[in-house]
Amino acid sequence: MRISVIGCGYLGAVHAAAMAQLGHDVVGVDVDPAKVDALSHARAPFFEPGLPELLREAADTGRLRFTTDMGEIAGAQVHFICVGTPQKRGEFGADLAYVDAAFDGVMAHLGPDGVVVGKSTVPVGTAERLAQRLTDAGSTATLVWNPEFLREGFAVQDTLHPDRLVYGVPAGEAGERAKAALDEVYATPLSEGTPLVVTDYATAQLVKVAANSFLATKISFINAMAELCEATGADVTSLADAIGHDARIGRRFLNAGLGFGGGCLPKDIRAFMARAGELGVDQALSFLREVDSINMRRRVRMVDLAREVCDGSIVGRRVAVLGASFKPDSDDVRDSPALSVAAQMQLQGARVVVTDPQAIDNARAKWPDLSFAETAEEAATDADVVLLATEWTEYRELNPEKLATVVRSRNIVDGRNVLDPATWRAAGWTYRALGRP
Ligand SMILES: NC(=O)c1ccc[n+]([C@@H]2O[C@H](COP(=O)([O-])OP(=O)(O)OC[C@H]3O[C@@H](n4cnc5c(N)ncnc54)[C@H](O)[C@@H]3O)[C@@H](O)[C@H]2O)c1
Ligand SMILES: O=c1ccn([C@@H]2O[C@H](COP(=O)(O)OP(=O)(O)O[C@H]3O[C@H](CO)[C@@H](O)[C@H](O)[C@H]3O)[C@@H](O)[C@H]2O)c(=O)[nH]1
């Protein structure tokens, strides 16, 4: 099938390459010429495990190309909209300008049997508004809402083998036609037994933000328990293990620490609250305000712990921050808790050096006033305190004896609860963590 993918960022680039891998003929469109140039040479414009290999394989088949020219989508039957929906500046709501621009572009080149597929995360009501625009223009093309659930770091696997597929379709014959087109697109995962939920527009859009709200709530729940653990001397990792044995609760997404960041969970829960307000049901989501506050408090607590181990003041202290990306196996620094802590400490007078295996360039572009080092050892040289902020494998496996030879003082704050306190203390370190004694 001939497919276009509009917006080739963390979602769209992987989606385009995966669709070519599934046998489709794909054109990816982006307004960023540098991204298109990299992708056209089968180079991933960001770090995502497995993407370089997928791009090369797809390029070899001749079924995948990228362009900045929207005109090249003409002739494709199915058009995926994968552009960003960031938080509006100074507001909680989502900025839909990119979705509207992409939709305008698609409408200009849409055939009568075309299917427009929304994958971006949008406030409920957006699909209905876009579908109405098709109707108003006299178009016989159909809109489907097909939210995406991939995780960065696992994006290739999640796209090729999703946990589930959700189609929000209009009622009647148009909906059946659109469903048939998407069934053809996803024939391989469907044949492998991927669960499929076919529903209406509103439900499909809500499924996405409901899932992210649940995940954010689960993380903030365990981080609230971490606050209780800190007040009582209990250990949040043992607590999570114990409650996680209950299959109704489950251990996944109960890792306490510095909390959630990234280009999805924080902005999605805020946009959801904003939309609920517009719909007059803001009370229904008032708990998400607390989820957000618990999450942001963890960042402040991390700075406080660093201050405590530095005898009450971080002014002039050298601080090594291990990790800049919002999670391991990604170079994405959008709303990164690690960088937020680094920047807060720098503003409070510390001399901060940040390191990361993949995200230094992105971090420097966003926070040019921070200092950066290539390795953990380099960042930790002469440090008064080391902060583990993003749990990359190489930081989990740091040797406390070796690191002790470069620091000024053996102080470590484990912001992700991934180090063994006994090992670090045995090597002479003062070990502090979020929610663990
Ligand atoms: N990143 C994820 O893990 C993920 C997962 C699921 C859903 N989502 C959702 O997918 C959407 C995209 O997220 P992302 O992380 O890929 O964002 P991103 O910023 O990485 O990518 C968006 C891309 O769209 C391009 N773009 C903007 N306007 C355009 C236009 N008019 N025409 C063509 N290209 C245009 C940008 O240049 C950019 O490359 C968001 O709604 C997000 O919430 C993201
Ligand atoms: O137990 C946990 C799990 C995660 N996190 C943090 O939560 C954030 C988000 O992690 P994760 O959900 O793995 O990353 P994303 O790639 O942002 O994926 C989320 O956001 C995407 C965009 O909407 C969705 O598609 C995914 O299903 C959803 O998991 C990161 O900062 C993690 O460090 C924790 O603090 N504790």
Coordinates of C-alpha atoms and ligand atoms in Angstrom, one line a residue:
M1 CA 0.0 0.0 0.0
R2 CA 1.2 3.6 -0.7
I3 CA 1.5 5.5 2.6
S4 CA 2.7 9.0 3.6
V5 CA 3.9 9.9 7.0
I6 CA 3.7 13.6 7.9
G7 CA 6.2 14.6 10.6
C8 CA 9.3 12.5 11.0
G9 CA 10.4 13.0 14.6
Y10 CA 10.6 10.4 17.4
L11 CA 7.3 9.0 16.4
G12 CA 7.1 9.5 12.6
A13 CA 10.6 8.5 11.6
V14 CA 10.2 5.1 13.3
H15 CA 6.6 4.7 12.0
A16 CA 7.7 5.5 8.4
A17 CA 10.6 3.0 8.5
A18 CA 8.5 0.3 10.2
M19 CA 5.7 0.7 7.6
A20 CA 8.3 0.1 4.8
Q21 CA 9.6 -2.9 6.7
L22 CA 6.0 -4.2 6.8
G23 CA 6.1 -4.1 3.0
H24 CA 4.5 -0.7 2.2
D25 CA 5.7 2.0 -0.1
V26 CA 6.3 5.0 2.1
V27 CA 7.1 8.7 1.7
G28 CA 8.0 10.6 4.9
V29 CA 7.5 14.3 4.9
D30 CA 9.0 16.8 7.4
V31 CA 9.5 20.6 7.4
D32 CA 13.0 20.2 8.8
P33 CA 15.4 19.8 5.9
A34 CA 18.2 18.5 8.2
K35 CA 16.0 15.7 9.4
V36 CA 15.0 14.9 5.8
D37 CA 18.6 14.9 4.7
A38 CA 19.7 12.5 7.4
L39 CA 16.8 10.2 6.9
S40 CA 17.2 10.2 3.1
H41 CA 20.8 8.9 3.7
A42 CA 19.4 6.2 6.0
R43 CA 20.8 8.0 9.1
A44 CA 18.7 8.3 12.2
P45 CA 18.4 12.0 13.2
F46 CA 18.1 11.0 16.9
F47 CA 19.2 8.1 19.1
E48 CA 16.8 5.2 19.1
P49 CA 18.1 1.6 19.4
G50 CA 17.4 -0.4 16.2
L51 CA 16.4 2.6 14.1
P52 CA 19.6 2.9 12.1
E53 CA 19.4 -0.8 11.1
L54 CA 15.7 -0.4 10.3
L55 CA 16.3 2.6 8.1
R56 CA 19.1 0.8 6.3
E57 CA 17.0 -2.3 5.7
A58 CA 14.1 -0.1 4.4
A59 CA 16.4 1.9 2.2
D60 CA 17.7 -1.3 0.6
T61 CA 14.2 -2.3 -0.3
G62 CA 13.7 1.0 -2.2
R63 CA 10.3 1.4 -0.4
L64 CA 11.2 4.3 1.8
R65 CA 12.0 7.9 0.9
F66 CA 11.8 11.3 2.7
T67 CA 11.1 14.8 1.4
T68 CA 10.2 18.3 2.5
D69 CA 7.8 18.5 -0.5
M70 CA 4.2 17.9 0.6
G71 CA 3.3 17.5 -3.1
E72 CA 5.0 14.1 -3.0
I73 CA 2.2 12.6 -0.9
A74 CA -0.2 12.7 -3.8
G75 CA -0.9 9.2 -4.9
A76 CA -0.6 7.7 -1.4
Q77 CA -3.8 6.2 -0.1
V78 CA -3.2 6.4 3.6
H79 CA -1.7 9.5 5.3
F80 CA -0.4 9.3 8.9
I81 CA -0.2 12.6 10.8
C82 CA 2.7 12.3 13.3
V83 CA 3.6 16.0 14.0
G84 CA 4.2 17.3 17.5
T85 CA 1.5 18.6 19.9
P86 CA 3.6 20.4 22.6
Q87 CA 2.4 22.2 25.6
K88 CA 1.4 25.8 24.8
R89 CA 3.8 28.4 26.2
G90 CA 2.5 29.5 29.6
E91 CA -0.6 27.3 29.5
F92 CA -1.5 23.7 30.1
G93 CA -3.3 23.1 26.8
A94 CA -1.8 21.4 23.7
D95 CA -0.6 23.5 20.8
L96 CA -2.4 22.1 17.7
A97 CA -0.8 24.5 15.2
Y98 CA 1.4 21.7 13.8
V99 CA -1.5 19.2 13.5
D100 CA -3.6 21.9 11.7
A101 CA -0.8 22.8 9.3
A102 CA -0.1 19.1 8.5
F103 CA -3.9 18.5 8.0
D104 CA -4.0 21.5 5.6
G105 CA -1.1 20.1 3.7
V106 CA -2.7 16.6 3.4
M107 CA -6.1 18.0 2.4
A108 CA -4.4 19.8 -0.6
H109 CA -3.2 16.5 -2.0
L110 CA -5.9 14.1 -0.9
G111 CA -7.6 11.7 -3.3
P112 CA -11.3 10.9 -3.1
D113 CA -10.6 7.5 -1.4
G114 CA -7.9 8.8 0.8
V115 CA -7.7 7.9 4.5
V116 CA -6.1 10.4 6.9
V117 CA -4.9 8.7 10.0
G118 CA -4.2 10.8 13.1
K119 CA -1.4 9.4 15.3
S120 CA -0.4 12.5 17.2
T121 CA -1.7 12.8 20.8
V122 CA -4.5 15.4 20.8
P123 CA -7.2 16.7 23.0
V124 CA -10.5 14.9 22.6
G125 CA -12.6 16.7 20.1
T126 CA -9.8 17.3 17.6
A127 CA -10.6 14.4 15.4
E128 CA -14.3 15.5 15.2
R129 CA -13.2 19.0 14.2
L130 CA -10.8 17.7 11.5
A131 CA -13.4 15.3 10.2
Q132 CA -15.9 18.2 9.9
R133 CA -13.3 20.1 7.8
L134 CA -13.2 17.2 5.3
T135 CA -17.0 17.3 5.1
D136 CA -17.1 21.1 4.8
A137 CA -14.6 20.8 1.9
G138 CA -16.9 18.3 0.2
S139 CA -14.2 15.6 0.4
T140 CA -15.1 11.9 0.3
A141 CA -11.9 11.0 2.1
T142 CA -12.1 9.6 5.7
L143 CA -10.4 10.4 8.9
V144 CA -9.4 7.7 11.4
W145 CA -7.8 8.3 14.9
N146 CA -5.1 5.7 15.6
P147 CA -3.2 6.8 18.7
E148 CA 0.4 5.6 19.1
F149 CA 1.7 4.0 22.3
L150 CA 5.4 3.5 21.5
R151 CA 8.0 4.1 24.2
E152 CA 11.2 5.8 23.3
G153 CA 14.1 3.4 23.7
F154 CA 11.8 0.6 22.5
A155 CA 10.2 2.4 19.6
V156 CA 11.1 0.0 16.9
Q157 CA 9.8 -3.1 18.8
D158 CA 6.7 -1.2 19.9
T159 CA 5.8 -0.1 16.4
L160 CA 6.4 -3.5 14.7
H161 CA 4.8 -5.5 17.6
P162 CA 2.4 -3.1 19.4
D163 CA 0.6 -4.2 22.6
R164 CA -2.7 -3.2 20.9
L165 CA -4.0 -1.2 18.0
V166 CA -6.9 1.3 18.5
Y167 CA -8.9 2.7 15.6
G168 CA -11.4 5.5 16.1
V169 CA -13.6 5.5 13.1
P170 CA -16.8 7.3 12.0
A171 CA -20.0 5.3 11.8
G172 CA -21.2 3.7 8.6
E173 CA -19.7 2.7 5.3
A174 CA -16.9 5.4 5.5
G175 CA -15.8 3.9 8.8
E176 CA -15.8 0.4 7.4
R177 CA -13.8 1.5 4.4
A178 CA -11.2 3.2 6.6
K179 CA -11.0 0.2 8.9
A180 CA -10.3 -2.0 5.9
A181 CA -7.5 0.3 4.8
L182 CA -5.9 0.3 8.3
D183 CA -6.3 -3.5 8.5
E184 CA -4.3 -3.7 5.3
V185 CA -1.6 -1.4 6.7
Y186 CA -1.3 -3.4 9.9
A187 CA -1.9 -6.9 8.3
T188 CA 1.4 -8.3 9.8
P189 CA 0.9 -7.3 13.5
L190 CA -2.8 -8.2 13.2
S191 CA -1.9 -11.7 11.8
E192 CA 0.4 -12.1 14.8
G193 CA -2.5 -11.6 17.2
T194 CA -2.2 -8.0 18.2
P195 CA -5.4 -7.0 20.0
L196 CA -7.5 -4.5 18.0
V197 CA -10.0 -2.1 19.5
V198 CA -12.3 -0.4 17.0
T199 CA -14.2 2.4 18.5
D200 CA -15.5 6.0 17.9
Y201 CA -13.3 9.1 17.7
A202 CA -13.8 10.3 21.2
T203 CA -12.9 7.0 22.8
A204 CA -9.8 6.6 20.6
Q205 CA -8.5 10.0 21.6
L206 CA -9.3 9.4 25.2
V207 CA -7.6 6.0 25.3
K208 CA -4.3 7.6 24.6
V209 CA -4.4 10.3 27.3
A210 CA -6.1 7.9 29.8
A211 CA -3.2 5.4 29.3
N212 CA -0.6 8.1 29.9
S213 CA -2.5 9.5 32.9
F214 CA -2.6 6.1 34.4
L215 CA 1.2 5.6 33.9
A216 CA 1.9 9.0 35.3
T217 CA -0.3 8.3 38.3
K218 CA 1.4 5.0 39.0
I219 CA 4.8 6.7 39.0
S220 CA 3.6 9.5 41.3
F221 CA 1.8 7.0 43.6
I222 CA 5.1 5.3 44.3
N223 CA 6.9 8.6 44.6
A224 CA 4.3 9.7 47.2
M225 CA 5.1 6.5 49.0
A226 CA 8.8 7.5 48.7
E227 CA 8.0 10.7 50.6
L228 CA 6.4 8.5 53.4
C229 CA 9.5 6.3 53.4
E230 CA 11.8 9.3 53.8
A231 CA 9.7 10.4 56.8
T232 CA 9.8 6.9 58.4
G233 CA 13.1 5.4 57.4
A234 CA 11.4 2.8 55.2
D235 CA 12.6 1.6 51.8
V236 CA 10.5 2.4 48.8
T237 CA 12.2 -0.2 46.6
S238 CA 11.2 -3.1 49.0
L239 CA 7.8 -1.6 49.3
A240 CA 7.4 -1.5 45.5
D241 CA 8.6 -5.1 45.2
A242 CA 6.2 -6.2 47.9
I243 CA 3.1 -4.5 46.5
G244 CA 4.1 -5.4 43.0
H245 CA 3.8 -9.1 43.8
D246 CA 0.1 -8.5 43.8
A247 CA -0.8 -9.2 40.2
R248 CA -3.6 -6.6 40.4
I249 CA -1.0 -3.9 41.1
G250 CA 2.1 -5.3 39.2
R251 CA 5.7 -4.2 39.6
R252 CA 6.1 -2.4 36.3
F253 CA 6.2 1.5 36.4
L254 CA 6.7 1.4 40.2
N255 CA 10.3 2.6 40.1
A256 CA 10.5 5.5 42.5
G257 CA 13.0 8.3 42.0
L258 CA 13.3 11.5 40.2
G259 CA 10.0 11.0 38.4
F260 CA 8.7 11.3 34.9
G261 CA 9.7 13.6 32.2
G262 CA 9.9 13.5 28.4
G263 CA 7.9 14.8 25.5
C264 CA 4.7 12.9 26.5
L265 CA 3.6 12.2 30.1
P266 CA 4.1 15.7 31.6
K267 CA 2.5 17.6 28.7
D268 CA -0.2 15.0 28.1
I269 CA -1.6 15.1 31.7
R270 CA -1.6 18.9 31.6
A271 CA -3.4 19.0 28.2
F272 CA -5.9 16.5 29.5
M273 CA -6.6 18.7 32.5
A274 CA -7.0 21.7 30.3
R275 CA -9.4 19.8 28.0
A276 CA -11.4 18.6 31.0
G277 CA -11.7 22.2 32.1
E278 CA -13.1 23.2 28.7
L279 CA -15.6 20.3 28.9
G280 CA -16.7 21.4 32.3
V281 CA -15.5 18.3 34.0
D282 CA -12.3 19.6 35.5
Q283 CA -13.1 18.0 38.9
A284 CA -12.8 14.5 37.3
L285 CA -9.1 15.1 36.7
S286 CA -8.2 17.2 39.7
F287 CA -6.1 14.2 41.0
L288 CA -3.8 14.8 38.0
R289 CA -2.7 18.2 39.5
E290 CA -1.5 16.2 42.5
V291 CA 0.2 13.7 40.2
D292 CA 2.0 16.6 38.6
S293 CA 3.0 18.2 41.9
I294 CA 4.3 15.0 43.4
N295 CA 6.4 14.6 40.3
M296 CA 7.8 18.1 40.4
R297 CA 8.6 17.8 44.2
R298 CA 11.0 14.9 43.5
R299 CA 13.2 17.3 41.6
V300 CA 13.3 19.7 44.5
R301 CA 14.0 16.9 46.9
M302 CA 17.0 15.7 44.8
V303 CA 18.5 19.2 45.1
D304 CA 17.8 19.2 48.8
L305 CA 19.5 15.8 49.3
A306 CA 22.6 17.1 47.4
R307 CA 22.7 20.2 49.7
E308 CA 22.4 18.0 52.8
V309 CA 25.4 15.9 51.8
C310 CA 27.3 19.1 51.0
D311 CA 26.9 20.2 54.6
G312 CA 24.0 22.6 54.0
S313 CA 25.3 24.6 51.0
I314 CA 25.9 23.9 47.3
V315 CA 27.2 27.4 46.6
G316 CA 30.5 27.0 44.8
R317 CA 30.3 23.2 45.1
R318 CA 31.2 21.1 42.1
V319 CA 28.3 18.8 41.2
A320 CA 28.5 15.9 38.7
V321 CA 25.1 15.1 37.1
L322 CA 25.1 11.6 35.4
G323 CA 22.4 11.7 32.8
A324 CA 20.8 14.4 30.7
S325 CA 18.1 12.5 28.7
F326 CA 14.7 12.0 30.4
K327 CA 15.2 8.2 30.4
P328 CA 18.0 5.8 29.4
D329 CA 18.4 4.6 25.8
S330 CA 17.1 8.0 24.4
D331 CA 18.7 11.3 23.5
D332 CA 15.5 13.1 24.2
V333 CA 15.9 16.0 26.7
R334 CA 12.3 17.3 26.6
D335 CA 11.3 18.1 30.2
S336 CA 14.2 16.0 31.4
P337 CA 14.2 15.7 35.2
A338 CA 18.0 15.3 35.1
L339 CA 18.5 18.7 33.3
S340 CA 15.9 20.3 35.5
V341 CA 17.9 19.3 38.6
A342 CA 21.2 20.4 37.0
A343 CA 19.8 23.8 36.0
Q344 CA 18.2 24.4 39.5
M345 CA 21.6 23.6 41.1
Q346 CA 23.5 25.9 38.8
L347 CA 21.0 28.7 39.4
Q348 CA 21.6 28.1 43.2
G349 CA 25.3 28.7 42.8
A350 CA 26.7 25.2 42.3
R351 CA 29.3 24.4 39.6
V352 CA 27.5 21.8 37.6
V353 CA 29.0 19.4 35.0
V354 CA 26.5 17.1 33.2
T355 CA 27.4 14.0 31.2
D356 CA 25.3 11.6 29.1
P357 CA 26.1 8.8 26.7
Q358 CA 23.9 10.2 23.9
A359 CA 22.1 13.4 24.9
I360 CA 24.9 16.0 25.4
D361 CA 24.3 17.8 22.1
N362 CA 20.6 18.1 22.7
A363 CA 21.2 19.2 26.3
R364 CA 23.8 21.8 25.3
A365 CA 21.4 23.2 22.7
K366 CA 18.7 23.6 25.4
W367 CA 20.9 24.6 28.4
P368 CA 24.0 26.3 26.8
D369 CA 25.0 27.7 30.2
L370 CA 25.6 24.2 31.7
S371 CA 29.1 22.6 31.5
F372 CA 29.3 19.1 29.9
A373 CA 31.8 16.2 30.1
E374 CA 32.1 13.2 27.8
T375 CA 32.4 10.5 30.6
A376 CA 31.2 9.9 34.1
E377 CA 34.8 10.0 35.4
E378 CA 35.5 13.3 33.7
A379 CA 32.2 14.8 35.1
A380 CA 33.0 13.5 38.6
T381 CA 36.6 14.8 38.7
D382 CA 36.9 17.0 41.8
A383 CA 33.2 16.7 42.5
D384 CA 31.8 17.4 45.9
V385 CA 28.7 15.3 45.1
V386 CA 27.7 12.9 42.2
L387 CA 24.1 12.8 41.2
L388 CA 22.7 9.8 39.3
A389 CA 19.8 11.3 37.4
T390 CA 19.2 9.0 34.5
E391 CA 19.8 5.2 34.9
W392 CA 21.9 4.4 31.8
T393 CA 23.4 0.9 32.2
E394 CA 26.9 2.4 32.3
Y395 CA 26.0 4.5 35.4
R396 CA 24.2 1.5 37.1
E397 CA 27.5 -0.4 36.7
L398 CA 29.8 2.3 37.9
N399 CA 32.6 1.0 40.1
P400 CA 32.5 3.0 43.4
E401 CA 36.2 2.3 44.2
K402 CA 37.3 3.6 40.8
L403 CA 35.1 6.7 41.0
A404 CA 36.4 7.4 44.5
T405 CA 39.8 8.1 43.0
V406 CA 38.6 11.2 41.0
V407 CA 36.1 12.9 43.3
R408 CA 36.9 15.5 46.0
S409 CA 34.3 14.0 48.4
R410 CA 32.6 10.6 48.3
N411 CA 29.0 11.8 48.2
I412 CA 26.5 10.2 45.9
V413 CA 22.7 10.8 45.5
D414 CA 21.0 8.0 43.6
G415 CA 18.0 9.7 41.9
R416 CA 16.8 6.4 40.3
N417 CA 17.3 3.9 43.1
V418 CA 19.5 1.6 41.0
L419 CA 22.7 1.4 42.9
D420 CA 23.4 -1.0 45.7
P421 CA 23.7 1.2 48.9
A422 CA 25.8 -1.5 50.7
T423 CA 28.5 -1.6 48.0
W424 CA 28.8 2.2 47.8
R425 CA 28.9 2.6 51.6
A426 CA 31.5 -0.2 51.9
A427 CA 33.7 1.8 49.4
G428 CA 33.5 4.8 51.8
W429 CA 30.7 6.8 50.1
T430 CA 27.9 8.7 51.7
Y431 CA 25.0 7.2 49.8
R432 CA 21.6 9.0 49.7
A433 CA 18.6 8.1 47.6
L434 CA 15.0 9.2 47.0
G435 CA 12.9 7.0 49.3
R436 CA 15.6 4.7 50.6
P437 CA 17.5 4.9 53.9
Ligands
LIG1 N1 7.8 10.5 21.1 C1 7.0 9.5 21.5 O1 7.5 8.5 22.1 C2 5.6 9.5 21.2 C3 4.8 8.3 21.4 C4 3.4 8.3 21.1 C5 2.8 9.5 20.7 N2 3.6 10.6 20.5 C6 2.9 11.8 20.0 O2 3.3 11.9 18.7 C7 3.4 13.3 18.3 C8 4.8 13.5 17.7 O3 5.7 13.4 18.8 P1 7.3 13.3 18.5 O4 7.9 12.9 19.8 O5 7.5 12.5 17.3 O6 7.6 14.8 18.2 P2 8.9 15.4 17.4 O7 8.9 16.9 17.8 O8 10.0 14.5 17.6 O9 8.4 15.3 15.9 C9 7.5 16.1 15.2 C10 8.0 16.3 13.8 O10 7.0 17.0 13.0 C11 7.7 17.9 12.1 N3 6.7 18.8 11.7 C12 6.1 19.9 12.3 N4 5.2 20.5 11.5 C13 5.1 19.8 10.4 C14 4.4 19.9 9.2 N5 3.5 20.9 9.0 N6 4.6 19.1 8.1 C15 5.6 18.1 8.3 N7 6.3 17.9 9.4 C16 6.1 18.8 10.4 C17 8.8 18.5 13.0 O11 9.8 19.1 12.2 C18 9.3 17.2 13.7 O12 10.3 16.6 13.0 C19 3.0 14.1 19.5 O13 1.6 14.3 19.5 C20 3.3 13.1 20.7 O14 2.6 13.4 21.8 C21 4.9 10.6 20.7
LIG2 O1 8.7 3.2 37.0 C1 8.9 4.2 36.3 C2 8.8 4.3 34.9 C3 9.1 5.4 34.3 N1 9.6 6.5 34.9 C4 9.9 7.8 34.2 O2 8.7 8.1 33.4 C5 9.1 8.8 32.2 C6 8.4 8.2 31.0 O3 8.9 6.9 30.8 P1 8.3 6.0 29.6 O4 6.8 6.0 29.8 O5 9.0 4.7 29.6 O6 8.7 6.8 28.3 P2 8.0 7.5 27.1 O7 8.9 7.1 25.9 O8 7.8 8.9 27.4 O9 6.6 6.7 26.9 C7 5.4 7.2 27.4 O10 4.8 8.2 26.6 C8 4.6 7.8 25.2 C9 4.2 9.0 24.5 O11 2.8 9.3 24.7 C10 3.7 6.7 25.2 O12 3.4 6.3 23.8 C11 4.2 5.5 26.0 O13 3.3 4.4 26.0 C12 4.4 6.0 27.4 O14 5.0 4.9 28.2 C13 10.7 8.7 32.2 O15 11.2 10.0 32.6 C14 11.0 7.6 33.2 O16 12.3 7.9 33.8 C15 9.7 6.5 36.3 O17 10.1 7.5 36.9 N2 9.4 5.3 37.0

